[in-house]
PDB file of C-alpha atoms in Angstrom:
ATOM      1  CA  MET A 685    -114.148   0.436-178.294  1.00 68.00           C
ATOM      2  CA  LEU A 686    -115.938   3.681-177.272  1.00 74.00           C
ATOM      3  CA  ALA A 687    -119.400   2.373-176.423  1.00 72.00           C
ATOM      4  CA  ARG A 688    -117.842  -0.396-174.251  1.00 78.00           C
ATOM      5  CA  ARG A 689    -115.714   2.096-172.522  1.00 81.00           C
ATOM      6  CA  SER A 690    -118.719   4.445-172.039  1.00 81.00           C
ATOM      7  CA  ILE A 691    -120.615   1.583-170.219  1.00 83.00           C
ATOM      8  CA  GLU A 692    -117.630   0.648-167.973  1.00 83.00           C
ATOM      9  CA  LEU A 693    -117.709   4.429-166.877  1.00 83.00           C
ATOM     10  CA  GLU A 694    -121.542   4.763-166.538  1.00 86.00           C
ATOM     11  CA  PRO A 695    -122.977   1.412-166.768  1.00 84.00           C
ATOM     12  CA  THR A 696    -126.830   2.749-166.785  1.00 89.00           C
ATOM     13  CA  ASP A 697    -126.225   5.531-169.339  1.00 91.00           C
ATOM     14  CA  GLY A 698    -129.006   5.337-171.878  1.00 93.00           C
ATOM     15  CA  TRP A 699    -126.969   6.434-174.960  1.00 94.00           C
ATOM     16  CA  SER A 700    -124.066   4.603-174.237  1.00 94.00           C
ATOM     17  CA  ASN A 701    -126.220   1.223-174.052  1.00 95.00           C
ATOM     18  CA  TYR A 702    -128.133   2.463-177.164  1.00 96.00           C
ATOM     19  CA  GLN A 703    -124.777   2.796-178.943  1.00 95.00           C
ATOM     20  CA  MET A 704    -123.546  -0.729-177.679  1.00 95.00           C
ATOM     21  CA  GLY A 705    -126.921  -2.258-178.809  1.00 96.00           C
ATOM     22  CA  ILE A 706    -126.339  -0.845-182.468  1.00 96.00           C
ATOM     23  CA  VAL A 707    -122.833  -1.985-182.549  1.00 95.00           C
ATOM     24  CA  LEU A 708    -123.986  -5.455-181.904  1.00 96.00           C
ATOM     25  CA  ARG A 709    -126.991  -5.251-184.073  1.00 95.00           C
ATOM     26  CA  ASN A 710    -124.769  -4.114-186.930  1.00 96.00           C
ATOM     27  CA  LEU A 711    -122.601  -7.080-186.238  1.00 96.00           C
ATOM     28  CA  GLY A 712    -125.457  -9.309-186.557  1.00 95.00           C
ATOM     29  CA  ARG A 713    -125.398 -10.303-182.790  1.00 96.00           C
ATOM     30  CA  HIS A 714    -129.076  -9.396-182.010  1.00 95.00           C
ATOM     31  CA  ASP A 715    -129.390 -11.704-179.041  1.00 95.00           C
ATOM     32  CA  GLU A 716    -126.400  -9.632-177.605  1.00 96.00           C
ATOM     33  CA  SER A 717    -127.926  -6.565-178.361  1.00 97.00           C
ATOM     34  CA  ARG A 718    -131.088  -6.921-176.501  1.00 97.00           C
ATOM     35  CA  PRO A 719    -129.873  -6.344-172.847  1.00 97.00           C
ATOM     36  CA  TYR A 720    -128.243  -2.902-173.950  1.00 97.00           C
ATOM     37  CA  PHE A 721    -131.272  -1.841-175.540  1.00 97.00           C
ATOM     38  CA  ARG A 722    -133.607  -2.669-172.482  1.00 97.00           C
ATOM     39  CA  THR A 723    -131.044  -0.791-170.384  1.00 97.00           C
ATOM     40  CA  ALA A 724    -131.141   2.415-172.696  1.00 97.00           C
ATOM     41  CA  MET A 725    -135.043   2.017-172.335  1.00 97.00           C
ATOM     42  CA  ASN A 726    -134.747   3.144-168.766  1.00 97.00           C
ATOM     43  CA  GLU A 727    -133.857   6.701-169.897  1.00 95.00           C
ATOM     44  CA  THR A 728    -136.473   9.081-171.475  1.00 94.00           C
ATOM     45  CA  ASP A 729    -134.268  10.334-174.006  1.00 95.00           C
ATOM     46  CA  THR A 730    -133.272   6.817-175.536  1.00 95.00           C
ATOM     47  CA  ARG A 731    -136.514   4.859-174.582  1.00 96.00           C
ATOM     48  CA  GLU A 732    -138.507   4.861-177.809  1.00 95.00           C
ATOM     49  CA  PHE A 733    -135.566   4.435-180.124  1.00 95.00           C
ATOM     50  CA  ALA A 734    -134.239   1.527-177.925  1.00 97.00           C
ATOM     51  CA  ASN A 735    -137.677   0.087-177.933  1.00 96.00           C
ATOM     52  CA  GLU A 736    -137.933  -0.033-181.645  1.00 96.00           C
ATOM     53  CA  LEU A 737    -134.512  -1.566-182.050  1.00 96.00           C
ATOM     54  CA  LEU A 738    -135.235  -4.296-179.219  1.00 97.00           C
ATOM     55  CA  CYS A 739    -138.429  -5.217-180.909  1.00 96.00           C
ATOM     56  CA  GLU A 740    -136.793  -5.238-184.456  1.00 94.00           C
ATOM     57  CA  SER A 741    -134.003  -7.496-183.108  1.00 95.00           C
ATOM     58  CA  TYR A 742    -136.496 -10.319-182.853  1.00 94.00           C
ATOM     59  CA  SER A 743    -137.050 -10.038-186.326  1.00 92.00           C
ATOM     60  CA  TYR A 744    -133.924 -11.473-187.303  1.00 90.00           C
ATOM     61  CA  THR A 745    -134.426 -14.516-185.250  1.00 85.00           C
ATOM     62  CA  PRO A 746    -135.829 -17.547-186.956  1.00 84.00           C
ATOM     63  CA  GLY A 747    -139.555 -17.800-186.153  1.00 81.00           C
ATOM     64  CA  LYS A 748    -139.308 -14.366-184.473  1.00 84.00           C
ATOM     65  CA  PRO A 749    -139.878 -15.506-180.937  1.00 88.00           C
ATOM     66  CA  GLY A 750    -140.513 -12.634-178.616  1.00 92.00           C
ATOM     67  CA  MET A 751    -141.485 -10.060-181.339  1.00 94.00           C
ATOM     68  CA  ALA A 752    -145.229 -10.054-180.824  1.00 94.00           C
ATOM     69  CA  GLU A 753    -144.956  -9.647-176.976  1.00 95.00           C
ATOM     70  CA  CYS A 754    -142.398  -6.868-177.609  1.00 96.00           C
ATOM     71  CA  THR A 755    -144.604  -5.171-180.073  1.00 96.00           C
ATOM     72  CA  ALA A 756    -147.747  -5.285-178.000  1.00 96.00           C
ATOM     73  CA  ALA A 757    -145.694  -3.744-174.815  1.00 96.00           C
ATOM     74  CA  MET A 758    -144.327  -1.069-177.291  1.00 96.00           C
ATOM     75  CA  LEU A 759    -147.707  -0.072-178.286  1.00 96.00           C
ATOM     76  CA  VAL A 760    -148.704   0.545-174.797  1.00 96.00           C
ATOM     77  CA  ASP A 761    -146.367   3.648-174.800  1.00 94.00           C
ATOM     78  CA  TYR A 762    -146.086   4.364-178.452  1.00 96.00           C
ATOM     79  CA  ALA A 763    -149.684   3.722-179.938  1.00 96.00           C
ATOM     80  CA  GLY A 764    -149.183   6.686-182.313  1.00 95.00           C
ATOM     81  CA  SER A 765    -145.919   5.487-183.599  1.00 95.00           C
ATOM     82  CA  GLY A 766    -145.621   4.304-187.339  1.00 96.00           C
ATOM     83  CA  GLU A 767    -142.756   2.334-186.766  1.00 96.00           C
ATOM     84  CA  ALA A 768    -144.458   0.352-183.800  1.00 96.00           C
ATOM     85  CA  TRP A 769    -147.004  -0.561-185.925  1.00 97.00           C
ATOM     86  CA  ARG A 770    -144.809  -1.443-188.682  1.00 96.00           C
ATOM     87  CA  LEU A 771    -143.196  -3.908-186.461  1.00 96.00           C
ATOM     88  CA  ARG A 772    -146.411  -5.266-185.057  1.00 96.00           C
ATOM     89  CA  ALA A 773    -147.505  -5.972-188.507  1.00 95.00           C
ATOM     90  CA  ILE A 774    -144.599  -8.046-189.201  1.00 93.00           C
ATOM     91  CA  ALA A 775    -144.799  -9.846-185.820  1.00 93.00           C
ATOM     92  CA  LEU A 776    -148.604 -10.726-186.210  1.00 93.00           C
ATOM     93  CA  ASN A 777    -147.974 -11.834-189.633  1.00 87.00           C
ATOM     94  CA  ASN A 778    -145.485 -14.058-188.625  1.00 86.00           C
ATOM     95  CA  GLN A 779    -148.090 -15.807-186.328  1.00 87.00           C
ATOM     96  CA  GLY A 780    -150.243 -16.113-189.265  1.00 84.00           C
ATOM     97  CA  THR A 781    -152.965 -13.879-187.545  1.00 88.00           C
ATOM     98  CA  ALA A 782    -155.533 -11.803-189.642  1.00 89.00           C
ATOM     99  CA  GLU A 783    -155.098  -8.974-187.059  1.00 93.00           C
ATOM    100  CA  ALA A 784    -151.960  -8.237-189.118  1.00 94.00           C
ATOM    101  CA  TYR A 785    -154.169  -6.516-191.647  1.00 96.00           C
ATOM    102  CA  ASP A 786    -155.224  -4.239-188.815  1.00 95.00           C
ATOM    103  CA  ALA A 787    -151.675  -3.255-188.001  1.00 97.00           C
ATOM    104  CA  ILE A 788    -150.904  -2.811-191.386  1.00 96.00           C
ATOM    105  CA  ASP A 789    -153.729  -0.181-191.684  1.00 96.00           C
ATOM    106  CA  GLN A 790    -152.279   1.372-188.521  1.00 97.00           C
ATOM    107  CA  PHE A 791    -148.839   1.561-190.043  1.00 97.00           C
ATOM    108  CA  LEU A 792    -150.311   2.890-193.286  1.00 97.00           C
ATOM    109  CA  ALA A 793    -152.065   5.884-191.400  1.00 97.00           C
ATOM    110  CA  LYS A 794    -149.181   6.544-189.167  1.00 97.00           C
ATOM    111  CA  ALA A 795    -146.018   6.106-191.523  1.00 97.00           C
ATOM    112  CA  ASP A 796    -143.794   8.982-191.245  1.00 95.00           C
ATOM    113  CA  ALA A 797    -141.013   9.333-194.076  1.00 94.00           C
ATOM    114  CA  LYS A 798    -139.496  12.347-192.004  1.00 95.00           C
ATOM    115  CA  ARG A 799    -138.804  10.391-188.913  1.00 93.00           C
ATOM    116  CA  TRP A 800    -138.126   7.007-190.311  1.00 92.00           C
ATOM    117  CA  SER A 801    -136.381   6.914-193.819  1.00 95.00           C
ATOM    118  CA  HIS A 802    -137.445   3.508-194.617  1.00 95.00           C
ATOM    119  CA  HIS A 803    -141.168   4.160-194.192  1.00 96.00           C
ATOM    120  CA  PRO A 804    -141.734   4.999-197.833  1.00 97.00           C
ATOM    121  CA  ASN A 805    -140.488   1.726-198.986  1.00 97.00           C
ATOM    122  CA  SER A 806    -142.246  -0.129-196.375  1.00 96.00           C
ATOM    123  CA  VAL A 807    -145.631   1.729-197.416  1.00 97.00           C
ATOM    124  CA  ALA A 808    -144.929   0.747-200.962  1.00 97.00           C
ATOM    125  CA  TRP A 809    -144.409  -2.990-199.950  1.00 95.00           C
ATOM    126  CA  PHE A 810    -147.396  -3.076-197.833  1.00 95.00           C
ATOM    127  CA  GLN A 811    -149.648  -1.454-200.400  1.00 95.00           C
ATOM    128  CA  ASP A 812    -148.484  -4.205-202.973  1.00 94.00           C
ATOM    129  CA  PHE A 813    -149.020  -6.974-200.407  1.00 91.00           C
ATOM    130  CA  LEU A 814    -152.590  -5.709-199.784  1.00 92.00           C
ATOM    131  CA  ALA A 815    -153.203  -5.389-203.537  1.00 93.00           C
ATOM    132  CA  LYS A 816    -152.298  -9.104-203.931  1.00 92.00           C
ATOM    133  CA  HIS A 817    -153.637 -10.306-200.657  1.00 88.00           C
ATOM    134  CA  PRO A 818    -157.092  -8.894-199.924  1.00 87.00           C
ATOM    135  CA  ARG A 819    -158.140  -8.856-196.275  1.00 87.00           C
ATOM    136  CA  PRO A 820    -159.788 -11.966-195.243  1.00 82.00           C
ATOM    137  CA  LYS A 821    -163.461 -11.559-194.370  1.00 78.00           C
ATOM    138  CA  SER A 822    -163.027 -12.964-191.107  1.00 63.00           C
ATOM    139  CA  THR A 823    -160.871 -11.794-188.387  1.00 51.00           C
ATOM    140  CA  ALA A 824    -160.007 -15.374-187.579  1.00 47.00           C
ATOM    141  CA  ALA A 825    -156.560 -16.525-188.763  1.00 46.00           C
ATOM    142  CA  ALA A 826    -156.447 -17.013-192.383  1.00 44.00           C
ATOM    143  CA  PRO A 827    -154.199 -19.690-193.691  1.00 45.00           C
ATOM    144  CA  GLY A 828    -152.307 -18.320-196.594  1.00 45.00           C
ATOM    145  CA  ALA A 829    -152.936 -14.828-195.797  1.00 47.00           C
ATOM    146  CA  SER A 830    -149.552 -13.985-194.224  1.00 47.00           C
ATOM    147  CA  ILE A 831    -147.482 -11.304-195.619  1.00 47.00           C
ATOM    148  CA  LYS A 832    -144.288 -13.134-195.497  1.00 45.00           C
TER     149      LYS A 832
END
């Protein structure tokens, strides 16, 4: 496997680690992909992409443990990223917090179909959700208001 050989030759190379993380992700081995994405985050060229896939990897784990923390950290560096806000909305919804609605609003404002081809489908999904589940009047967690 080319990605593994690249890592053997240059263990800290961002692109090699990013590619290895993608290979493992595509095989459904999300837990195993995370160290590679974390290593790829050490390089400027691969940091944002690896950060997105690292946070996304938690969405495939039952209960999504770690996703809220990952997306909160990602937003420190990438507050203008539509993808970061999409992932944050998913994470907050999984926790059952009404703050998921704020994250949805941020995503809808920052969605970028040129950069992320899945954003048009996500925009439509979130708009449909908002039409069916109006924003709670309180910012406290609202039972039954989750976007699951």
